[in-house]
């Protein structure tokens, strides 16, 4: 049985809060599937699974904050030869590639993972450490199991699946650069966030439940009462053993039908929060989670517009809002007030940048590039394209940065253990400033092989999700070279601080018209200043110069982009 | 389709609030350079152009961007282009 651990989602992450499980025990999972939502100081991230198998016991409950490396759940192997069925309700499965960096399981971190008792709920932590817990995967110990009927057979499946010839556990090598910081053990200035249990919703049958194949496990008595009171057993979640519908369930449902108030929809805490942010009415949704609970994914599907973002947590806006509009009590405090969040982010950035400036001997290069040809190509493309497919200068600059990184691989990778390791592709970290302050640099994977329109679409999607706090684990780590484009902020030149353990950072300023000598004449041309901050341990200035020369050549010959 | 000035202004406000969720559009003065006031970056602005174009049926080119600096300008642009 493999452990699914709290991943390191960036060099500056020490701990994370589990917000939501996207799968339950017994669910088949595939490498690359998002299985949990984790909140770090910087963002809310969907964490992908690094194994294909069957979800075993969940060791950490939503709301708990645990250090990186803490086992969160067990994943059992899929039964030999068995082709597991496509999991319905998991439409966002990504092809395996995305998972590459998704699961930094660190077997070597086991020792560290013994620690988190204080953070994990009492009673759980002790078990988490023990081995041989796998067999117990079927035990309905998980809190909330009782309210998740209809899953009764699943634990059994998990147990079965574990038995026959386990494939040897794949030793997952941590990607380079994901090593422990060598500094002193990080003190934890932040109080451990107390798990905020979501109020248990009364098991009133949500209308959504009708869409889900129900179960008909009910005793004769329950059946009779149901018949009499007109309760549809098909849609009724049972709280009895094995998800059986009990007499109490039926009576409660019958009582609920009479009540005028709208049914309280079963939903995960994260889904509730998301729904509040996105303005989605939970009642209108069909839940695909356990017991038809509405999951975050369901909310997202129903959310209007692709770029929906959380409302800013401006205090004045909040207080001006009439109380009737306030998010009901279901909203968890897991995210904390935005100011606390902002200061946590500030601390995370402070820690990382201090380390970068202390440990990395930066050298800086700069050159000004005539981008007339590139801008012509962009405008030409935009004239021919529907407005939704237009390019921005950023797309061309990023593509040039990515292609140049392929040409000069010495700048594309990580400096760890006193040596350079090349990246396994060109994954550009895109520095995205967040509206509430702070920044994240999620990875735009394989940026060098994306055509401009695809790169533009990927960029839009990545930035929108970064700002909405919906990045995936594989995007939070694995960037091989970061690009910062401060053109929108009006500056012409930016010399950045390298994001460790990367070895370089590329900066672009604003595209400005400047007088230039062109073919012996003076002309006014759109230009951009490209800069490079590079790690002198990994490369010398000549390599950096080669890189900027490649960027210049690419931008001046945009047909190569 | 002709767009009158009032409708145009409403569309512009609506497009901004959709492109920059949470932006306090009601506080914008007609002549405020809203790109700066709301700290919209080029992606936000592209989103705004996309939405506005869709709502109004007016095709907006890259070159038109300078004419969309304020609410008043943008509304004027839509009115002019829709006739």
XYZ file of C-alpha atoms in Angstrom:
644
model
C 0.000 0.000 0.000
C 1.365 3.319 -1.013
C 0.945 6.415 1.007
C -0.480 9.525 -0.485
C 1.344 12.269 1.336
C 0.984 15.997 1.712
C 3.002 17.087 -1.289
C 5.492 19.881 -1.416
C 3.764 22.359 -3.659
C 6.664 24.654 -4.159
C 9.922 25.297 -2.406
C 8.303 27.649 0.047
C 5.706 25.269 1.407
C 6.126 23.711 4.812
C 2.614 22.631 5.624
C -0.777 22.507 4.046
C -4.404 22.311 5.081
C -6.468 19.523 3.632
C -9.667 21.210 2.516
C -11.486 18.432 0.779
C -11.243 14.883 -0.392
C -12.325 14.525 -3.995
C -12.451 10.737 -3.688
C -13.493 8.309 -0.996
C -12.181 4.974 0.229
C -12.694 2.297 -2.377
C -12.751 4.682 -5.313
C -10.447 3.734 -8.144
C -7.898 6.438 -8.762
C -5.550 7.020 -11.653
C -2.204 8.594 -11.709
C -2.881 12.229 -12.433
C -6.405 12.366 -11.035
C -7.054 15.234 -8.679
C -7.846 13.516 -5.390
C -7.731 16.238 -2.775
C -7.851 19.984 -2.364
C -5.062 21.451 -0.298
C -4.645 24.980 0.881
C -1.195 26.430 1.354
C -0.144 29.860 2.469
C -0.290 30.889 -1.160
C -3.109 29.133 -2.851
C -5.796 26.510 -2.944
C -4.562 23.615 -5.007
C -5.997 20.451 -6.411
C -3.523 17.726 -5.673
C -3.169 14.880 -8.093
C -2.605 11.281 -7.316
C 0.755 9.767 -8.165
C -0.377 6.162 -8.264
C -3.021 4.209 -10.023
C -4.942 2.007 -7.672
C -7.751 1.991 -5.227
C -8.167 4.596 -2.568
C -7.686 3.092 0.841
C -8.228 4.694 4.173
C -8.205 8.460 4.461
C -5.867 9.320 7.310
C -6.454 13.026 7.589
C -9.755 14.797 7.846
C -10.646 17.958 6.002
C -9.675 20.995 7.998
C -6.458 19.552 9.386
C -3.172 21.308 8.786
C -0.224 18.962 8.471
C 3.454 19.264 7.499
C 4.679 18.338 4.054
C 5.278 14.600 3.847
C 2.504 13.585 6.219
C 0.585 10.572 4.904
C -2.903 11.695 3.979
C -4.295 8.431 2.722
C -3.373 4.952 1.648
C -3.607 3.848 -1.942
C -3.897 0.162 -2.696
C -2.954 -1.496 -5.934
C -5.601 -2.289 -8.480
C -6.464 -5.962 -8.652
C -4.224 -7.756 -11.120
C -5.412 -7.634 -14.665
C -8.558 -5.924 -13.645
C -9.275 -2.932 -15.727
C -10.922 -0.572 -13.427
C -13.986 1.094 -14.823
C -13.894 4.692 -15.753
C -14.914 6.505 -12.721
C -17.994 8.493 -13.462
C -18.021 11.931 -12.022
C -14.367 12.351 -12.682
C -14.477 14.090 -16.007
C -11.521 16.243 -15.304
C -9.097 13.412 -15.400
C -5.954 14.460 -17.059
C -3.681 12.308 -19.115
C -0.877 10.835 -17.141
C 1.626 13.406 -18.157
C 0.260 15.952 -15.793
C 0.996 13.711 -12.920
C 4.694 13.667 -13.440
C 5.391 16.256 -10.874
C 2.156 15.801 -9.062
C 3.139 13.386 -6.424
C 6.318 14.067 -4.724
C 6.011 11.098 -2.461
C 8.984 10.955 -0.374
C 9.548 7.590 1.024
C 12.556 9.005 2.715
C 10.356 11.378 4.509
C 8.636 8.733 6.502
C 10.492 9.730 9.591
C 9.305 13.224 9.290
C 5.779 12.150 8.779
C 5.573 10.553 12.176
C 5.493 13.915 13.750
C 2.252 15.566 12.967
C 0.168 14.251 15.823
C -0.691 17.678 17.013
C -2.122 18.647 13.686
C -3.904 15.511 12.780
C -7.038 14.819 14.649
C -6.420 12.945 17.835
C -6.751 9.271 17.386
C -6.097 9.413 13.693
C -2.523 10.412 13.982
C -1.507 7.445 16.001
C -2.941 5.128 13.437
C -1.416 6.974 10.575
C 2.013 6.007 11.669
C 1.417 2.320 12.018
C 1.999 -0.065 9.244
C -0.341 -2.784 8.176
C -3.279 -0.513 8.409
C -4.185 -1.295 4.884
C -6.266 -4.294 5.741
C -8.477 -2.139 7.799
C -9.340 -0.038 4.836
C -12.823 -1.359 4.905
C -13.548 -0.393 8.438
C -16.138 2.244 8.488
C -14.212 4.323 10.934
C -14.020 7.325 8.815
C -16.209 9.963 10.341
C -19.061 10.748 8.119
C -19.197 7.193 6.886
C -22.586 6.853 8.412
C -23.962 9.637 6.358
C -22.520 8.286 3.170
C -24.686 5.417 2.229
C -24.674 3.773 -1.086
C -20.998 3.105 -0.822
C -21.421 0.091 1.293
C -19.804 -2.380 -1.047
C -16.887 -0.257 -1.899
C -14.654 -0.853 1.079
C -14.942 -4.525 0.343
C -13.717 -3.935 -3.127
C -10.728 -2.146 -1.780
C -9.908 -5.016 0.466
C -10.182 -7.492 -2.328
C -8.023 -5.430 -4.533
C -5.190 -5.426 -2.085
C -4.848 -9.108 -1.792
C -3.405 -10.566 -4.925
C 0.186 -10.083 -5.878
C 0.815 -6.514 -5.106
C 2.908 -4.830 -7.686
C 6.054 -3.712 -5.977
C 5.721 -0.273 -4.652
C 7.237 2.069 -7.083
C 9.940 4.085 -5.456
C 9.091 7.567 -6.414
C 12.146 9.642 -6.706
C 11.530 13.154 -5.611
C 11.983 15.479 -8.515
C 15.212 17.342 -8.290
C 15.023 20.380 -6.209
C 12.340 19.098 -4.006
C 14.908 18.206 -1.395
C 14.566 19.407 2.097
C 15.776 22.865 2.712
C 19.092 22.453 4.413
C 18.557 25.279 6.797
C 17.459 24.883 10.367
C 14.193 23.123 10.868
C 11.464 25.545 10.018
C 9.889 26.927 13.065
C 6.193 27.051 12.777
C 5.089 30.515 13.725
C 1.630 29.849 12.562
C -0.765 28.325 14.978
C -2.062 25.070 13.720
C -5.459 25.691 12.360
C -8.069 23.910 14.286
C -10.082 21.656 12.069
C -13.396 23.276 11.535
C -15.979 20.589 11.337
C -18.688 21.415 8.937
C -22.082 21.318 10.491
C -23.520 17.974 9.718
C -26.382 18.519 7.402
C -29.620 16.953 8.423
C -30.182 14.009 6.175
C -33.070 15.463 4.318
C -33.198 14.010 0.855
C -31.839 16.591 -1.477
C -33.601 16.813 -4.802
C -30.232 16.206 -6.331
C -30.228 12.705 -5.000
C -32.804 11.630 -7.500
C -30.292 11.729 -10.265
C -28.168 9.132 -8.634
C -28.955 5.473 -8.754
C -30.329 4.816 -5.354
C -30.252 1.758 -3.188
C -33.229 -0.103 -1.944
C -31.825 -1.578 1.189
C -34.558 -1.037 3.711
C -36.281 -3.115 6.292
C -39.955 -3.993 6.002
C -40.889 -1.520 8.682
C -39.068 1.301 7.005
C -40.692 0.347 3.735
C -44.121 0.428 5.200
C -43.638 3.816 6.801
C -42.173 5.109 3.593
C -45.125 3.919 1.630
C -47.542 5.478 4.034
C -45.862 8.828 4.191
C -45.025 8.997 0.516
C -41.283 9.031 0.960
C -39.335 7.742 -2.004
C -36.892 5.183 -0.703
C -34.967 5.376 -3.918
C -33.737 8.834 -3.088
C -33.317 8.381 0.610
C -29.868 8.169 2.119
C -29.768 5.443 4.695
C -27.905 5.782 7.947
C -28.113 2.156 9.008
C -25.375 -0.456 8.648
C -24.354 -0.885 5.050
C -26.328 2.156 4.089
C -29.659 0.598 5.001
C -32.515 2.964 5.258
C -33.782 2.883 8.784
C -37.119 3.778 10.220
C -35.638 6.977 11.617
C -34.399 7.969 8.188
C -37.827 7.583 6.721
C -39.516 9.405 9.557
C -37.103 12.233 9.340
C -37.571 12.447 5.615
C -41.302 12.417 6.021
C -41.063 15.233 8.541
C -38.750 17.121 6.239
C -41.257 16.955 3.417
C -43.775 18.773 5.456
C -41.419 21.518 6.423
C -41.536 24.599 4.284
C -37.875 25.380 4.418
C -35.774 24.372 1.479
C -33.802 21.211 2.000
C -30.314 21.668 3.244
C -28.097 20.362 0.535
C -25.402 17.948 1.391
C -22.104 19.403 0.254
C -18.474 19.338 1.194
C -17.152 22.377 3.021
C -14.938 23.343 0.131
C -17.840 23.051 -2.302
C -19.882 25.348 -0.086
C -17.197 27.927 -0.029
C -16.693 27.699 -3.732
C -20.415 27.964 -4.312
C -20.564 31.095 -2.214
C -17.644 32.569 -4.095
C -18.968 31.705 -7.494
C -22.568 32.530 -6.751
C -23.798 29.024 -7.423
C -26.935 27.849 -5.684
C -26.194 24.476 -4.170
C -29.842 23.459 -4.331
C -29.703 23.469 -8.093
C -26.819 21.041 -8.284
C -26.641 17.318 -8.643
C -24.031 16.014 -6.297
C -21.608 13.394 -7.513
C -19.885 12.859 -4.205
C -20.695 10.313 -1.590
C -24.294 10.274 -0.512
C -24.908 12.619 -3.434
C -22.962 15.291 -1.655
C -22.156 18.218 -3.864
C -18.447 18.348 -4.507
C -16.319 21.255 -5.609
C -16.214 19.813 -9.096
C -19.986 19.974 -9.343
C -19.968 23.591 -8.317
C -17.347 24.421 -10.882
C -19.294 22.754 -13.613
C -22.267 24.878 -12.731
C -20.341 28.081 -12.297
C -21.056 30.676 -14.936
C -18.153 31.710 -17.099
C -14.696 30.246 -17.161
C -12.996 33.123 -15.450
C -15.199 33.376 -12.418
C -13.171 34.413 -9.461
C -13.790 34.771 -5.817
C -15.126 38.069 -4.708
C -12.403 40.149 -3.185
C -12.444 40.019 0.550
C -12.523 43.725 0.966
C -13.759 44.473 4.439
C -15.950 47.347 3.331
C -17.592 45.214 0.703
C -18.301 42.547 3.243
C -19.803 44.867 5.765
C -21.896 46.630 3.191
C -23.483 43.404 2.179
C -26.898 42.929 3.703
C -26.803 40.178 6.221
C -29.407 38.160 4.374
C -26.893 37.651 1.630
C -24.262 36.434 3.969
C -23.001 33.029 3.374
C -24.782 30.685 5.706
C -23.126 28.940 8.565
C -21.882 26.193 6.330
C -18.981 28.293 5.291
C -15.867 26.913 6.872
C -13.293 29.068 8.501
C -10.548 26.983 6.962
C -9.353 29.754 4.704
C -9.269 32.220 7.511
C -9.766 35.892 7.041
C -8.084 37.256 3.988
C -5.680 39.399 5.962
C -4.353 36.421 7.787
C -4.049 34.669 4.489
C -2.220 37.599 2.984
C 0.257 37.756 5.805
C 0.832 34.009 5.590
C 1.577 34.477 1.929
C 3.887 37.363 2.702
C 5.780 35.145 5.129
C 6.047 32.346 2.591
C 7.398 34.705 -0.048
C 9.712 36.313 2.479
C 11.184 32.978 3.467
C 11.782 31.827 -0.071
C 13.178 35.085 -1.385
C 15.455 35.511 1.598
C 16.848 32.076 0.974
C 17.231 32.833 -2.727
C 19.078 36.044 -2.142
C 21.275 34.520 0.532
C 22.168 31.306 -1.257
C 22.191 32.204 -4.920
C 24.952 34.330 -6.379
C 22.910 36.085 -9.041
C 24.325 37.662 -12.149
C 22.231 39.878 -14.366
C 22.121 40.500 -18.098
C 19.885 42.723 -20.134
C 19.185 43.429 -23.766
C 16.640 45.438 -25.687
C 14.872 43.605 -28.464
C 13.139 45.061 -31.505
C 9.780 43.285 -31.524
C 8.238 44.961 -34.572
C 8.115 41.692 -36.483
C 6.645 39.831 -33.538
C 3.991 42.500 -32.957
C 3.129 42.531 -36.646
C 2.620 38.829 -36.553
C 0.474 39.131 -33.455
C -1.739 41.878 -34.879
C -2.054 39.951 -38.120
C -3.171 36.879 -36.205
C -5.594 38.917 -34.124
C -7.203 40.527 -37.158
C -7.984 37.109 -38.543
C -9.182 35.604 -35.283
C -12.312 35.772 -33.225
C -11.750 37.892 -30.172
C -11.601 34.834 -27.928
C -8.533 33.532 -29.753
C -6.449 36.653 -29.785
C -2.880 36.750 -28.673
C -1.184 39.101 -26.267
C 2.481 40.075 -26.456
C 2.993 37.903 -23.379
C 2.265 34.762 -25.407
C 5.038 35.525 -27.886
C 7.484 36.514 -25.176
C 6.798 33.314 -23.247
C 7.184 31.191 -26.330
C 10.496 32.836 -27.126
C 11.649 32.313 -23.536
C 10.661 28.647 -23.698
C 12.299 27.923 -27.052
C 15.471 29.683 -25.958
C 15.493 27.521 -22.825
C 15.422 24.460 -25.039
C 18.413 25.818 -26.929
C 20.301 26.673 -23.753
C 19.375 23.837 -21.415
C 21.981 24.902 -18.863
C 19.489 27.491 -17.645
C 16.505 25.165 -17.575
C 16.571 23.064 -14.424
C 17.553 22.960 -10.797
C 20.536 23.509 -8.574
C 20.483 20.966 -5.783
C 23.169 19.177 -3.832
C 25.864 21.340 -5.348
C 25.099 20.337 -8.858
C 22.833 21.170 -11.745
C 20.085 18.858 -12.924
C 18.433 19.667 -16.230
C 14.652 19.891 -16.315
C 12.647 17.082 -17.895
C 11.099 19.547 -20.309
C 10.597 23.267 -20.488
C 8.017 24.086 -17.865
C 7.815 27.825 -17.505
C 6.916 29.181 -14.110
C 4.621 32.113 -14.794
C 4.798 34.777 -12.134
C 1.180 35.783 -11.538
C 0.396 38.645 -9.217
C -2.712 38.073 -7.160
C -5.345 40.703 -6.645
C -5.145 40.582 -2.912
C -1.363 41.014 -3.077
C 1.374 38.461 -3.324
C 2.172 36.181 -6.207
C 2.330 32.607 -7.312
C 4.361 31.114 -10.141
C 2.502 28.071 -11.435
C 4.061 26.020 -14.189
C 2.959 26.205 -17.782
C 4.094 22.766 -18.756
C 5.928 22.045 -21.995
C 5.590 25.647 -23.028
C 8.199 25.163 -25.746
C 6.030 22.719 -27.653
C 2.759 24.640 -27.536
C 1.683 26.552 -30.627
C 0.971 30.210 -29.904
C -2.821 29.914 -29.737
C -2.552 26.933 -27.387
C 0.013 28.710 -25.284
C -2.247 31.739 -25.060
C -5.211 29.599 -24.039
C -3.110 27.784 -21.454
C -1.864 31.095 -20.108
C -5.369 32.509 -19.738
C -6.528 29.376 -18.003
C -3.539 29.241 -15.691
C -3.774 32.883 -14.659
C -7.526 32.689 -14.094
C -7.122 29.611 -11.936
C -4.152 31.025 -10.069
C -6.224 34.052 -9.129
C -9.241 31.980 -8.254
C -7.136 29.657 -6.110
C -7.742 26.615 -8.251
C -4.330 25.459 -9.329
C -3.318 21.835 -9.488
C -0.497 20.267 -7.601
C 1.488 19.523 -10.728
C 1.364 23.187 -11.600
C 2.593 24.361 -8.234
C 5.821 22.487 -8.572
C 8.001 21.387 -11.383
C 8.602 24.727 -13.076
C 12.072 24.636 -14.601
C 12.510 28.322 -15.390
C 10.412 31.260 -14.233
C 9.360 34.182 -16.378
C 8.114 37.452 -14.984
C 6.401 39.871 -17.313
C 5.928 43.209 -15.627
C 4.962 44.982 -18.820
C 1.451 45.510 -17.599
C 2.730 47.324 -14.571
C 4.361 49.842 -16.827
C 8.003 49.142 -16.091
C 10.550 48.723 -18.823
C 13.029 46.486 -17.067
C 12.803 43.902 -14.329
C 15.708 42.132 -12.665
C 14.206 39.318 -10.696
C 15.126 37.061 -7.829
C 15.523 33.434 -8.840
C 12.930 31.018 -7.529
C 14.997 28.270 -5.904
C 15.954 25.627 -6.812
C 15.722 26.973 -10.344
C 18.835 28.564 -11.779
C 17.464 31.468 -13.777
C 14.661 33.951 -14.070
C 13.704 35.739 -17.262
C 12.139 39.180 -17.106
C 10.236 41.132 -19.710
C 9.181 44.747 -19.430
C 6.619 46.737 -21.304
C 6.570 46.843 -25.079
C 7.455 50.483 -25.768
C 8.121 52.434 -28.924
C 11.715 53.555 -29.012
C 13.858 55.230 -31.594
C 16.040 52.566 -33.174
C 18.579 52.325 -35.902
C 17.026 50.107 -38.545
C 18.992 49.345 -41.683
C 21.064 52.444 -41.248
C 18.090 54.714 -40.703
C 16.461 55.963 -37.586
C 13.058 54.435 -36.999
C 10.567 54.186 -34.200
C 10.031 50.567 -33.311
C 8.213 48.645 -30.616
C 10.857 47.205 -28.317
C 10.975 45.157 -25.174
C 13.748 44.803 -22.624
C 14.547 41.188 -21.871
C 16.571 40.440 -18.786
C 18.064 37.381 -17.250
C 18.920 36.787 -13.621
C 20.963 33.608 -13.425
C 22.669 31.516 -10.787
C 26.420 31.912 -11.089
C 26.946 28.544 -9.447
C 25.232 26.834 -12.362
C 26.301 28.983 -15.283
C 28.571 31.810 -16.296
C 27.717 34.984 -18.102
C 28.519 33.514 -21.501
C 25.704 30.997 -21.145
C 23.315 33.711 -20.059
C 24.351 35.817 -23.022
C 23.681 32.909 -25.336
C 20.211 32.631 -23.864
C 19.293 36.280 -24.374
C 20.717 36.154 -27.883
C 18.416 33.243 -28.637
C 15.436 35.153 -27.219
C 16.329 38.125 -29.420
C 16.683 35.994 -32.530
C 13.344 34.268 -31.900
C 11.447 37.494 -31.348
C 12.935 39.003 -34.478
C 12.010 35.944 -36.502
C 8.535 35.299 -35.185
C 7.889 32.583 -37.763
C 10.090 30.461 -35.512
C 7.746 30.969 -32.575
C -28.026 47.325 -34.451
C -27.918 50.771 -32.981
C -26.827 51.057 -29.409
C -27.805 54.114 -27.463
C -25.479 55.714 -25.019
C -27.226 54.513 -21.883
C -27.214 50.918 -23.034
C -23.611 51.246 -24.095
C -22.591 52.488 -20.670
C -24.437 49.616 -19.023
C -22.723 47.129 -21.283
C -19.310 48.555 -20.534
C -19.941 48.433 -16.794
C -21.266 44.927 -17.030
C -18.329 43.755 -19.124
C -15.855 45.201 -16.659
C -17.505 43.591 -13.692
C -17.505 40.259 -15.462
C -13.889 40.542 -16.561
C -12.737 41.664 -13.118
C -15.004 39.921 -10.642
C -15.382 41.920 -7.502
C -14.469 45.221 -9.125
C -16.494 48.094 -7.728
C -17.782 49.338 -11.055
C -20.372 51.640 -9.514
C -17.609 53.738 -8.013
C -16.059 54.429 -11.406
C -16.463 57.914 -12.801
C -17.170 58.202 -16.527
C -13.732 59.640 -17.152
C -11.701 57.420 -14.843
C -9.050 55.441 -16.661
C -10.553 52.200 -15.395
C -7.663 50.007 -16.524
C -5.425 51.758 -14.033
C -8.049 52.304 -11.365
C -8.949 48.616 -11.288
C -5.370 47.473 -11.892
C -6.416 45.445 -14.883
C -3.596 43.656 -16.616
C -3.536 42.788 -20.284
C -5.295 39.479 -19.689
C -8.082 41.220 -17.768
C -8.385 43.789 -20.511
C -8.507 41.121 -23.177
C -11.281 39.439 -21.195
C -13.136 42.750 -21.050
C -12.789 43.238 -24.802
C -13.953 39.705 -25.402
C -17.066 40.126 -23.258
C -17.898 43.583 -24.544
C -17.539 42.459 -28.120
C -19.829 39.546 -27.518
C -22.446 41.617 -25.707
C -22.551 44.452 -28.213
C -21.905 42.571 -31.397
C -19.242 45.158 -32.204
C -15.924 43.781 -33.364
C -13.101 45.365 -31.427
C -9.604 45.272 -32.902
C -6.263 45.537 -31.118
C -5.933 49.030 -32.543
C -9.151 50.106 -30.851
C -7.797 49.512 -27.370
C -6.769 53.151 -26.794
C -10.382 54.154 -27.409
C -11.536 52.009 -24.504
C -9.699 53.845 -21.762
C -12.672 55.208 -19.815
C -16.335 54.363 -19.414
C -17.319 57.418 -21.457
C -14.824 56.636 -24.226
C -15.880 53.008 -24.372
C -19.564 53.879 -24.520
C -18.860 56.457 -27.222
C -16.892 53.873 -29.156
C -19.735 51.368 -29.048
C -22.298 53.959 -30.107
C -20.113 55.059 -33.018
C -19.325 51.540 -34.179
C -22.852 50.234 -33.936
C -24.333 52.777 -36.298
